[in-house]
Amino acid sequence: MNKQDFNDGLLGFLDASPTPFHATRNMAMMFANAGFEKLDEVDDWELEAGKKYYVTRNDSSIIAFTYPKNELNYLMVGAHTDSPNLKLKPNAVIKEHGVVKFGVEPYGGLLLNPWFDRDLSLAGRVSYLNSDNVLESSLIDVQKPFAVIPSLAIHLDDKANKERTVNKQTDLCPIISTNEDFEFDEFLRWQLDKVGVVNVKNIYANELSFYDTQKAAFVGLRDDFIASARLDNLLSCYTGMLALCSVEADKPMLFIASDHEEVGSDSTSGAGGSFLESVLKRAFGDVATYTKMVRSSLMISADNAHAIHPNYPSKHDAKHTPYINKGVVIKVNANQRYASNSETIAKFMRVAQELELPLQHFVTRSNMGCGSTIGPITATRIGIDTIDVGLPTYAMHSIRELAGSEDAHQLYKILVGFHL
Ligand code: ZN
């Protein structure tokens, strides 16, 4: 796939995936279109060599894999479906001071300031009892920009540009209307109706997140950059998914995108949970085969990397300064916040070198803390040799992040290149 088609598809995927649920559904559709057969964890599995499969958990994590005969040395690619956001509280509606607003709970380590004065919408999963007395869940996406968190005017806070802080409980409630007749249940039924769900008896619960309605876009004089919400880590989801769709069914490859990375990965659908291990055990039978498979495979944990910010260069180690559009970043941390080791790095570098693609290296400053990824968690949980790589990014965890228009396609070429 050429770079332009790759990037155009990326923008569409970003816009169509406001929540992990939507990202997972879109990836499932993509895998189905590419000939992967759907599995369900509650069914019996009879896997056939030569076929390709995918399976989801909690509607928010997905595993897809080829299943060639007698091949155990898998290339695995791991990413995460979630991004920091503002989640609706269970009793969300607040009516005061002439408006209707929603109570929200920040999810993950988000930059709070960029959420002010944006045209917001809401999406996620709603769980309800249908008219046949069966519990169901459906995804909704309001799409319309119907909510906003207005800034406090500078006239009312003369220290706004010096020492304004954001109180997560009181300052971040999106306002949605001046019509205080608003009924939340009615609103949800309307949204369900829009996706064809009309047989709703009782709505019980929801997991809904606010998102910015501004579309992903190329920016820069020569379209140097891609600006979007959720580049961390839908950029890697998209790249890993397309790489797996691009290899032949006789090449051993697996892709996993997990939820809840931004809050530590400990959940049924997070990388700290049992999803990958249980899928591998079902696919590779006895303990010996499973262990051989895990120990002869390689996991590439793909998550975004901090590009050196041109206005804050002192935040990087001067010898490890990833630049935008200068190639995929290999991430190293002596304290195992990243899982890369010399052997996994060598395997990755060899493929990039054969393809004549540049690579960059990142280690955090020794006097600063280091983020982590699903890499060490998966390496610990499964026992698979792992490398952490990523695409250089500015403004990570902002409502609008910035990455290069060259780098993701290069990662795609390297991932596919493992099987050339
Ligand atoms: Zn991430």
Short mmCIF file of C-alpha atoms and ligand atoms in Angstrom, two decimals:
data_model
loop_
_atom_site.label_atom_id
_atom_site.label_comp_id
_atom_site.label_asym_id
_atom_site.label_seq_id
_atom_site.Cartn_x
_atom_site.Cartn_y
_atom_site.Cartn_z
CA MET A 1 0.00 0.00 0.00
CA ASN A 2 1.45 3.38 -0.94
CA LYS A 3 1.91 6.20 1.56
CA GLN A 4 -0.92 8.42 0.34
CA ASP A 5 -3.53 5.65 0.46
CA PHE A 6 -2.16 4.57 3.83
CA ASN A 7 -2.45 8.10 5.30
CA ASP A 8 -5.87 8.79 3.78
CA GLY A 9 -7.15 5.58 5.34
CA LEU A 10 -5.56 6.56 8.64
CA LEU A 11 -7.47 9.84 8.77
CA GLY A 12 -10.73 8.01 8.10
CA PHE A 13 -9.98 5.44 10.81
CA LEU A 14 -9.17 8.16 13.36
CA ASP A 15 -12.41 10.02 12.68
CA ALA A 16 -14.52 6.85 12.76
CA SER A 17 -13.01 5.67 16.07
CA PRO A 18 -13.91 8.12 18.85
CA THR A 19 -13.80 5.37 21.53
CA PRO A 20 -12.06 1.98 22.02
CA PHE A 21 -15.42 0.34 21.23
CA HIS A 22 -15.60 2.05 17.85
CA ALA A 23 -11.92 1.39 17.10
CA THR A 24 -12.43 -2.31 17.86
CA ARG A 25 -15.56 -2.51 15.73
CA ASN A 26 -13.79 -0.80 12.82
CA MET A 27 -10.80 -3.12 13.08
CA ALA A 28 -13.10 -6.16 13.27
CA MET A 29 -14.82 -4.99 10.08
CA MET A 30 -11.46 -4.50 8.40
CA PHE A 31 -10.30 -7.99 9.37
CA ALA A 32 -13.59 -9.52 8.23
CA ASN A 33 -13.21 -7.77 4.87
CA ALA A 34 -9.65 -9.13 4.60
CA GLY A 35 -10.86 -12.73 4.98
CA PHE A 36 -10.38 -13.24 8.71
CA GLU A 37 -13.05 -15.42 10.35
CA LYS A 38 -14.70 -14.25 13.55
CA LEU A 39 -14.25 -16.32 16.71
CA ASP A 40 -16.18 -15.92 19.95
CA GLU A 41 -14.55 -16.81 23.26
CA VAL A 42 -17.74 -18.50 24.53
CA ASP A 43 -17.89 -20.91 21.58
CA ASP A 44 -15.89 -24.07 20.89
CA TRP A 45 -13.03 -23.39 18.50
CA GLU A 46 -11.93 -25.67 15.69
CA LEU A 47 -9.10 -23.79 14.07
CA GLU A 48 -7.96 -24.92 10.64
CA ALA A 49 -4.42 -24.47 9.42
CA GLY A 50 -4.21 -21.96 6.59
CA LYS A 51 -7.11 -19.82 7.78
CA LYS A 52 -7.07 -16.41 9.50
CA TYR A 53 -9.08 -15.45 12.58
CA TYR A 54 -10.05 -12.57 14.83
CA VAL A 55 -11.69 -12.39 18.24
CA THR A 56 -12.77 -9.46 20.44
CA ARG A 57 -13.22 -9.10 24.20
CA ASN A 58 -15.45 -6.54 25.94
CA ASP A 59 -16.03 -4.95 22.51
CA SER A 60 -12.88 -2.92 23.23
CA SER A 61 -9.92 -5.26 22.58
CA ILE A 62 -9.15 -7.38 19.57
CA ILE A 63 -6.74 -10.16 18.56
CA ALA A 64 -6.30 -11.23 14.93
CA PHE A 65 -3.91 -13.86 13.62
CA THR A 66 -2.89 -16.05 10.76
CA TYR A 67 -2.75 -19.78 11.48
CA PRO A 68 -0.26 -21.45 9.19
CA LYS A 69 0.51 -25.13 9.64
CA ASN A 70 3.49 -26.05 11.83
CA GLU A 71 4.64 -22.45 12.23
CA LEU A 72 5.36 -21.30 15.77
CA ASN A 73 7.69 -18.32 15.33
CA TYR A 74 5.07 -15.59 15.29
CA LEU A 75 5.61 -11.91 14.70
CA MET A 76 3.22 -10.20 17.11
CA VAL A 77 2.31 -6.54 17.08
CA GLY A 78 0.70 -4.98 20.14
CA ALA A 79 -1.03 -1.63 20.51
CA HIS A 80 -3.79 -0.09 22.63
CA THR A 81 -7.26 1.10 21.71
CA ASP A 82 -7.85 3.63 24.50
CA SER A 83 -6.85 7.29 24.82
CA PRO A 84 -7.25 9.78 27.67
CA ASN A 85 -10.64 11.48 27.67
CA LEU A 86 -13.51 12.76 29.80
CA LYS A 87 -15.99 10.02 30.69
CA LEU A 88 -19.57 10.58 31.67
CA LYS A 89 -20.45 9.86 35.31
CA PRO A 90 -23.40 7.50 36.04
CA ASN A 91 -25.68 10.29 37.29
CA ALA A 92 -24.31 12.82 34.85
CA VAL A 93 -26.97 15.47 34.45
CA ILE A 94 -26.55 18.72 36.38
CA LYS A 95 -29.04 21.56 35.91
CA GLU A 96 -27.86 24.85 37.39
CA HIS A 97 -27.12 28.49 36.52
CA GLY A 98 -29.38 28.42 33.48
CA VAL A 99 -27.80 25.48 31.69
CA VAL A 100 -27.76 21.69 31.52
CA LYS A 101 -24.29 20.25 31.96
CA PHE A 102 -22.70 16.84 32.45
CA GLY A 103 -20.51 15.59 35.26
CA VAL A 104 -17.38 13.89 33.93
CA GLU A 105 -14.51 11.84 35.26
CA PRO A 106 -11.09 12.17 33.59
CA TYR A 107 -9.85 8.86 32.14
CA GLY A 108 -6.08 8.43 31.99
CA GLY A 109 -3.41 11.12 32.17
CA LEU A 110 -4.95 13.72 29.92
CA LEU A 111 -3.75 17.26 29.31
CA LEU A 112 -6.75 19.16 30.66
CA ASN A 113 -6.30 22.66 29.21
CA PRO A 114 -6.83 21.73 25.55
CA TRP A 115 -10.36 20.50 26.37
CA PHE A 116 -11.65 24.04 26.86
CA ASP A 117 -13.52 25.79 24.02
CA ARG A 118 -13.67 22.75 21.75
CA ASP A 119 -16.78 21.56 19.91
CA LEU A 120 -17.38 18.27 21.70
CA SER A 121 -19.51 15.24 21.05
CA LEU A 122 -20.15 11.98 22.89
CA ALA A 123 -19.78 8.31 21.97
CA GLY A 124 -19.47 4.87 23.53
CA ARG A 125 -21.50 1.87 24.66
CA VAL A 126 -25.00 1.71 26.15
CA SER A 127 -26.34 -1.42 27.91
CA TYR A 128 -30.09 -2.02 28.16
CA LEU A 129 -32.90 -4.55 28.45
CA ASN A 130 -34.75 -5.06 25.21
CA SER A 131 -38.45 -5.77 24.75
CA ASP A 132 -37.73 -9.54 24.70
CA ASN A 133 -36.20 -9.21 28.18
CA VAL A 134 -32.69 -9.81 26.85
CA LEU A 135 -29.73 -7.70 27.94
CA GLU A 136 -27.96 -6.08 25.02
CA SER A 137 -25.35 -3.42 24.35
CA SER A 138 -25.04 -1.07 21.39
CA LEU A 139 -22.56 1.56 20.34
CA ILE A 140 -23.72 5.12 19.87
CA ASP A 141 -22.00 8.19 18.49
CA VAL A 142 -23.85 11.51 18.75
CA GLN A 143 -21.50 13.00 16.10
CA LYS A 144 -23.08 16.45 16.31
CA PRO A 145 -20.95 18.94 18.26
CA PHE A 146 -23.44 19.52 21.08
CA ALA A 147 -21.24 20.19 24.12
CA VAL A 148 -18.54 22.66 25.10
CA ILE A 149 -16.43 23.48 28.17
CA PRO A 150 -16.13 27.27 28.00
CA SER A 151 -13.02 28.92 29.44
CA LEU A 152 -13.37 31.42 32.22
CA ALA A 153 -12.81 34.84 30.64
CA ILE A 154 -9.51 36.53 31.41
CA HIS A 155 -11.41 39.51 32.84
CA LEU A 156 -12.67 37.23 35.62
CA ASP A 157 -9.26 35.77 36.39
CA ASP A 158 -6.34 38.16 35.99
CA LYS A 159 -3.87 35.35 36.79
CA ALA A 160 -5.19 33.14 34.00
CA ASN A 161 -1.99 33.17 31.97
CA LYS A 162 0.29 32.75 34.98
CA GLU A 163 -1.14 30.32 37.45
CA ARG A 164 -4.52 29.00 36.39
CA THR A 165 -4.99 25.39 37.38
CA VAL A 166 -7.82 23.07 36.44
CA ASN A 167 -10.02 21.53 39.11
CA LYS A 168 -11.08 18.15 37.70
CA GLN A 169 -14.29 18.07 39.71
CA THR A 170 -15.65 21.56 39.13
CA ASP A 171 -14.03 23.12 36.05
CA LEU A 172 -14.56 20.50 33.34
CA CYS A 173 -18.32 20.00 33.07
CA PRO A 174 -19.38 20.28 29.41
CA ILE A 175 -22.55 22.35 28.97
CA ILE A 176 -25.08 21.06 26.47
CA SER A 177 -28.18 23.24 26.53
CA THR A 178 -30.12 26.11 28.05
CA ASN A 179 -33.29 24.02 27.87
CA GLU A 180 -33.70 22.60 31.35
CA ASP A 181 -36.43 20.18 30.21
CA PHE A 182 -33.63 17.89 29.00
CA GLU A 183 -34.13 14.20 29.89
CA PHE A 184 -31.08 11.95 29.69
CA ASP A 185 -32.99 8.69 29.18
CA GLU A 186 -34.88 10.25 26.27
CA PHE A 187 -31.58 11.47 24.81
CA LEU A 188 -30.06 7.97 24.95
CA ARG A 189 -33.17 6.38 23.41
CA TRP A 190 -32.94 8.88 20.56
CA GLN A 191 -29.28 7.97 20.00
CA LEU A 192 -30.08 4.24 20.07
CA ASP A 193 -32.93 4.84 17.64
CA LYS A 194 -30.44 6.49 15.27
CA VAL A 195 -28.46 3.22 15.09
CA GLY A 196 -31.60 1.15 14.55
CA VAL A 197 -32.20 0.04 18.15
CA VAL A 198 -35.87 0.63 18.89
CA ASN A 199 -36.88 -2.23 21.19
CA VAL A 200 -35.47 -0.72 24.39
CA LYS A 201 -37.32 -1.46 27.61
CA ASN A 202 -34.89 -0.17 30.26
CA ILE A 203 -31.55 1.52 29.83
CA TYR A 204 -29.30 0.40 32.67
CA ALA A 205 -25.79 1.74 32.15
CA ASN A 206 -23.40 3.43 29.76
CA GLU A 207 -19.71 4.01 29.07
CA LEU A 208 -19.69 7.25 27.13
CA SER A 209 -16.75 9.54 26.43
CA PHE A 210 -16.50 13.06 25.12
CA TYR A 211 -14.39 13.68 22.04
CA ASP A 212 -13.40 16.60 19.84
CA THR A 213 -15.43 16.79 16.63
CA GLN A 214 -12.62 18.47 14.70
CA LYS A 215 -11.59 15.98 12.02
CA ALA A 216 -8.11 14.57 11.62
CA ALA A 217 -6.15 16.61 9.08
CA PHE A 218 -2.87 17.01 7.28
CA VAL A 219 -1.18 20.21 8.44
CA GLY A 220 2.15 21.82 7.63
CA LEU A 221 3.38 23.57 4.53
CA ARG A 222 3.89 20.29 2.70
CA ASP A 223 1.37 18.27 4.71
CA ASP A 224 4.30 17.40 6.95
CA PHE A 225 2.10 16.52 9.92
CA ILE A 226 -1.05 14.65 10.82
CA ALA A 227 -3.12 16.37 13.52
CA SER A 228 -5.80 14.40 15.32
CA ALA A 229 -7.20 13.20 18.58
CA ARG A 230 -6.16 9.70 19.72
CA LEU A 231 -3.02 9.37 17.60
CA ASP A 232 -1.77 7.69 20.80
CA ASN A 233 -2.44 4.95 20.05
CA LEU A 234 -4.80 4.52 17.11
CA LEU A 235 -1.81 5.30 14.91
CA SER A 236 -0.26 2.00 15.97
CA CYS A 237 -3.60 0.14 15.89
CA TYR A 238 -4.11 1.16 12.27
CA THR A 239 -0.51 0.39 11.29
CA GLY A 240 -0.46 -3.04 12.96
CA MET A 241 -3.87 -3.96 11.58
CA LEU A 242 -2.90 -3.06 8.00
CA ALA A 243 0.42 -4.89 8.31
CA LEU A 244 -1.37 -8.09 9.33
CA CYS A 245 -3.90 -7.66 6.51
CA SER A 246 -0.97 -7.28 4.09
CA VAL A 247 0.88 -10.52 4.86
CA GLU A 248 0.02 -13.88 3.31
CA ALA A 249 -1.96 -16.41 5.35
CA ASP A 250 1.05 -18.77 5.44
CA LYS A 251 3.13 -16.24 7.42
CA PRO A 252 2.78 -16.50 11.22
CA MET A 253 1.62 -13.11 12.49
CA LEU A 254 -0.66 -11.85 15.26
CA PHE A 255 -2.02 -8.43 16.11
CA ILE A 256 -3.45 -7.43 19.47
CA ALA A 257 -4.96 -4.10 20.45
CA SER A 258 -5.88 -3.85 24.14
CA ASP A 259 -8.03 -1.46 26.13
CA HIS A 260 -7.12 0.29 29.39
CA GLU A 261 -3.42 0.94 28.70
CA GLU A 262 -3.81 4.54 29.82
CA VAL A 263 -4.92 3.40 33.27
CA GLY A 264 -2.39 0.60 33.79
CA SER A 265 -3.75 -2.29 31.66
CA ASP A 266 -5.25 -4.21 34.59
CA SER A 267 -8.67 -5.36 33.35
CA THR A 268 -10.27 -8.26 31.48
CA SER A 269 -9.57 -6.47 28.21
CA GLY A 270 -6.24 -4.87 29.20
CA ALA A 271 -2.79 -6.20 28.39
CA GLY A 272 -2.43 -7.19 32.05
CA GLY A 273 -5.45 -9.48 31.70
CA SER A 274 -5.79 -13.00 30.34
CA PHE A 275 -6.97 -12.26 26.79
CA LEU A 276 -3.79 -12.97 24.81
CA GLU A 277 -2.71 -15.88 26.97
CA SER A 278 -6.07 -17.59 26.71
CA VAL A 279 -6.27 -17.13 22.92
CA LEU A 280 -2.75 -18.52 22.49
CA LYS A 281 -3.48 -21.49 24.73
CA ARG A 282 -6.58 -22.36 22.75
CA ALA A 283 -4.75 -21.98 19.46
CA PHE A 284 -1.58 -23.83 20.47
CA GLY A 285 -2.91 -26.62 22.65
CA ASP A 286 -0.53 -28.34 24.99
CA VAL A 287 1.90 -26.61 27.33
CA ALA A 288 4.97 -27.62 25.35
CA THR A 289 3.66 -26.26 22.04
CA TYR A 290 2.40 -23.12 23.72
CA THR A 291 5.75 -22.52 25.40
CA LYS A 292 7.69 -23.20 22.20
CA MET A 293 5.42 -20.79 20.35
CA VAL A 294 5.81 -18.01 22.92
CA ARG A 295 9.57 -18.43 23.26
CA SER A 296 10.23 -18.49 19.51
CA SER A 297 8.03 -15.45 18.78
CA LEU A 298 8.70 -11.71 18.91
CA MET A 299 6.33 -9.03 20.22
CA ILE A 300 6.62 -5.55 18.77
CA SER A 301 4.90 -3.21 21.20
CA ALA A 302 4.00 -0.13 19.16
CA ASP A 303 3.09 3.06 20.97
CA ASN A 304 3.86 6.69 20.37
CA ALA A 305 7.23 8.23 21.27
CA HIS A 306 7.96 11.78 22.39
CA ALA A 307 9.54 13.77 19.56
CA ILE A 308 11.87 16.49 20.79
CA HIS A 309 9.73 19.61 21.09
CA PRO A 310 11.41 22.51 19.27
CA ASN A 311 10.29 24.96 21.99
CA TYR A 312 11.25 22.73 24.92
CA PRO A 313 14.43 20.94 23.80
CA SER A 314 15.75 20.66 27.37
CA LYS A 315 13.13 17.99 28.09
CA HIS A 316 15.11 15.42 26.07
CA ASP A 317 18.46 13.72 26.52
CA ALA A 318 20.61 15.50 23.94
CA LYS A 319 21.79 12.22 22.40
CA HIS A 320 18.28 10.75 22.14
CA THR A 321 16.10 13.26 20.37
CA PRO A 322 13.56 11.69 18.00
CA TYR A 323 12.52 14.03 15.19
CA ILE A 324 9.19 14.01 13.37
CA ASN A 325 9.42 12.36 9.94
CA LYS A 326 12.85 10.90 10.60
CA GLY A 327 11.77 7.34 11.23
CA VAL A 328 10.45 4.85 13.75
CA VAL A 329 11.75 5.21 17.32
CA ILE A 330 13.21 2.35 19.36
CA LYS A 331 12.50 2.91 23.04
CA VAL A 332 14.86 1.73 25.75
CA ASN A 333 14.69 1.98 29.53
CA ALA A 334 17.20 0.37 31.87
CA ASN A 335 14.50 -0.06 34.50
CA GLN A 336 12.23 -2.08 32.19
CA ARG A 337 9.62 0.60 31.64
CA TYR A 338 10.20 -0.44 28.03
CA ALA A 339 10.78 -4.12 27.23
CA SER A 340 13.39 -3.72 24.46
CA ASN A 341 16.62 -5.69 24.84
CA SER A 342 19.67 -5.93 22.61
CA GLU A 343 18.42 -9.07 20.84
CA THR A 344 14.93 -7.79 20.07
CA ILE A 345 16.40 -4.45 18.98
CA ALA A 346 18.81 -6.27 16.67
CA LYS A 347 15.98 -8.19 15.02
CA PHE A 348 14.07 -4.98 14.38
CA MET A 349 17.10 -3.00 13.18
CA ARG A 350 18.09 -5.73 10.75
CA VAL A 351 14.73 -5.57 8.95
CA ALA A 352 14.75 -1.75 8.84
CA GLN A 353 18.30 -1.79 7.50
CA GLU A 354 17.43 -4.27 4.76
CA LEU A 355 14.60 -1.94 3.73
CA GLU A 356 16.94 1.08 4.00
CA LEU A 357 14.58 2.78 6.43
CA PRO A 358 15.92 5.13 9.13
CA LEU A 359 15.47 4.46 12.84
CA GLN A 360 15.80 6.69 15.89
CA HIS A 361 16.45 5.96 19.55
CA PHE A 362 14.75 7.24 22.66
CA VAL A 363 15.67 7.03 26.29
CA THR A 364 14.13 9.39 28.79
CA ARG A 365 16.31 11.89 30.66
CA SER A 366 17.85 10.23 33.72
CA ASN A 367 16.41 12.92 35.99
CA MET A 368 12.85 12.39 34.71
CA GLY A 369 10.33 9.61 35.11
CA CYS A 370 9.61 7.34 32.17
CA GLY A 371 6.21 6.35 30.84
CA SER A 372 5.49 2.74 30.07
CA THR A 373 3.58 0.67 27.54
CA ILE A 374 1.93 -2.69 27.05
CA GLY A 375 5.43 -4.00 26.16
CA PRO A 376 6.75 -4.85 29.64
CA ILE A 377 3.27 -5.94 30.77
CA THR A 378 2.91 -8.41 27.90
CA ALA A 379 6.50 -9.62 28.26
CA THR A 380 5.83 -10.29 31.95
CA ARG A 381 2.40 -11.85 31.48
CA ILE A 382 3.25 -14.10 28.51
CA GLY A 383 7.02 -14.47 28.63
CA ILE A 384 7.54 -13.28 25.06
CA ASP A 385 10.66 -11.42 23.93
CA THR A 386 9.56 -7.87 23.22
CA ILE A 387 10.73 -4.60 21.69
CA ASP A 388 9.10 -1.23 22.34
CA VAL A 389 8.93 1.03 19.32
CA GLY A 390 6.88 4.09 18.49
CA LEU A 391 6.15 6.95 16.18
CA PRO A 392 7.47 10.41 17.06
CA THR A 393 4.67 12.62 18.38
CA TYR A 394 4.16 16.10 19.85
CA ALA A 395 1.50 16.96 22.43
CA MET A 396 0.89 13.41 23.57
CA HIS A 397 -2.34 13.10 25.58
CA SER A 398 -3.65 16.43 24.31
CA ILE A 399 -7.11 16.53 22.76
CA ARG A 400 -5.25 17.08 19.47
CA GLU A 401 -1.88 15.42 18.98
CA LEU A 402 0.62 15.85 16.17
CA ALA A 403 2.63 13.18 14.36
CA GLY A 404 4.52 13.03 11.06
CA SER A 405 3.02 12.06 7.73
CA GLU A 406 6.07 9.89 6.89
CA ASP A 407 6.67 7.78 9.97
CA ALA A 408 3.62 5.51 10.29
CA HIS A 409 3.96 4.24 6.75
CA GLN A 410 7.59 3.38 7.47
CA LEU A 411 6.57 1.34 10.52
CA TYR A 412 4.04 -0.43 8.32
CA LYS A 413 6.78 -1.31 5.82
CA ILE A 414 9.04 -2.67 8.57
CA LEU A 415 6.27 -4.83 10.06
CA VAL A 416 5.43 -6.29 6.66
CA GLY A 417 9.17 -6.53 5.97
CA PHE A 418 9.61 -9.15 8.68
CA HIS A 419 7.88 -11.57 6.35
CA LEU A 420 9.51 -10.62 3.05
ZN ZN B 1 0.01 5.13 24.28
#
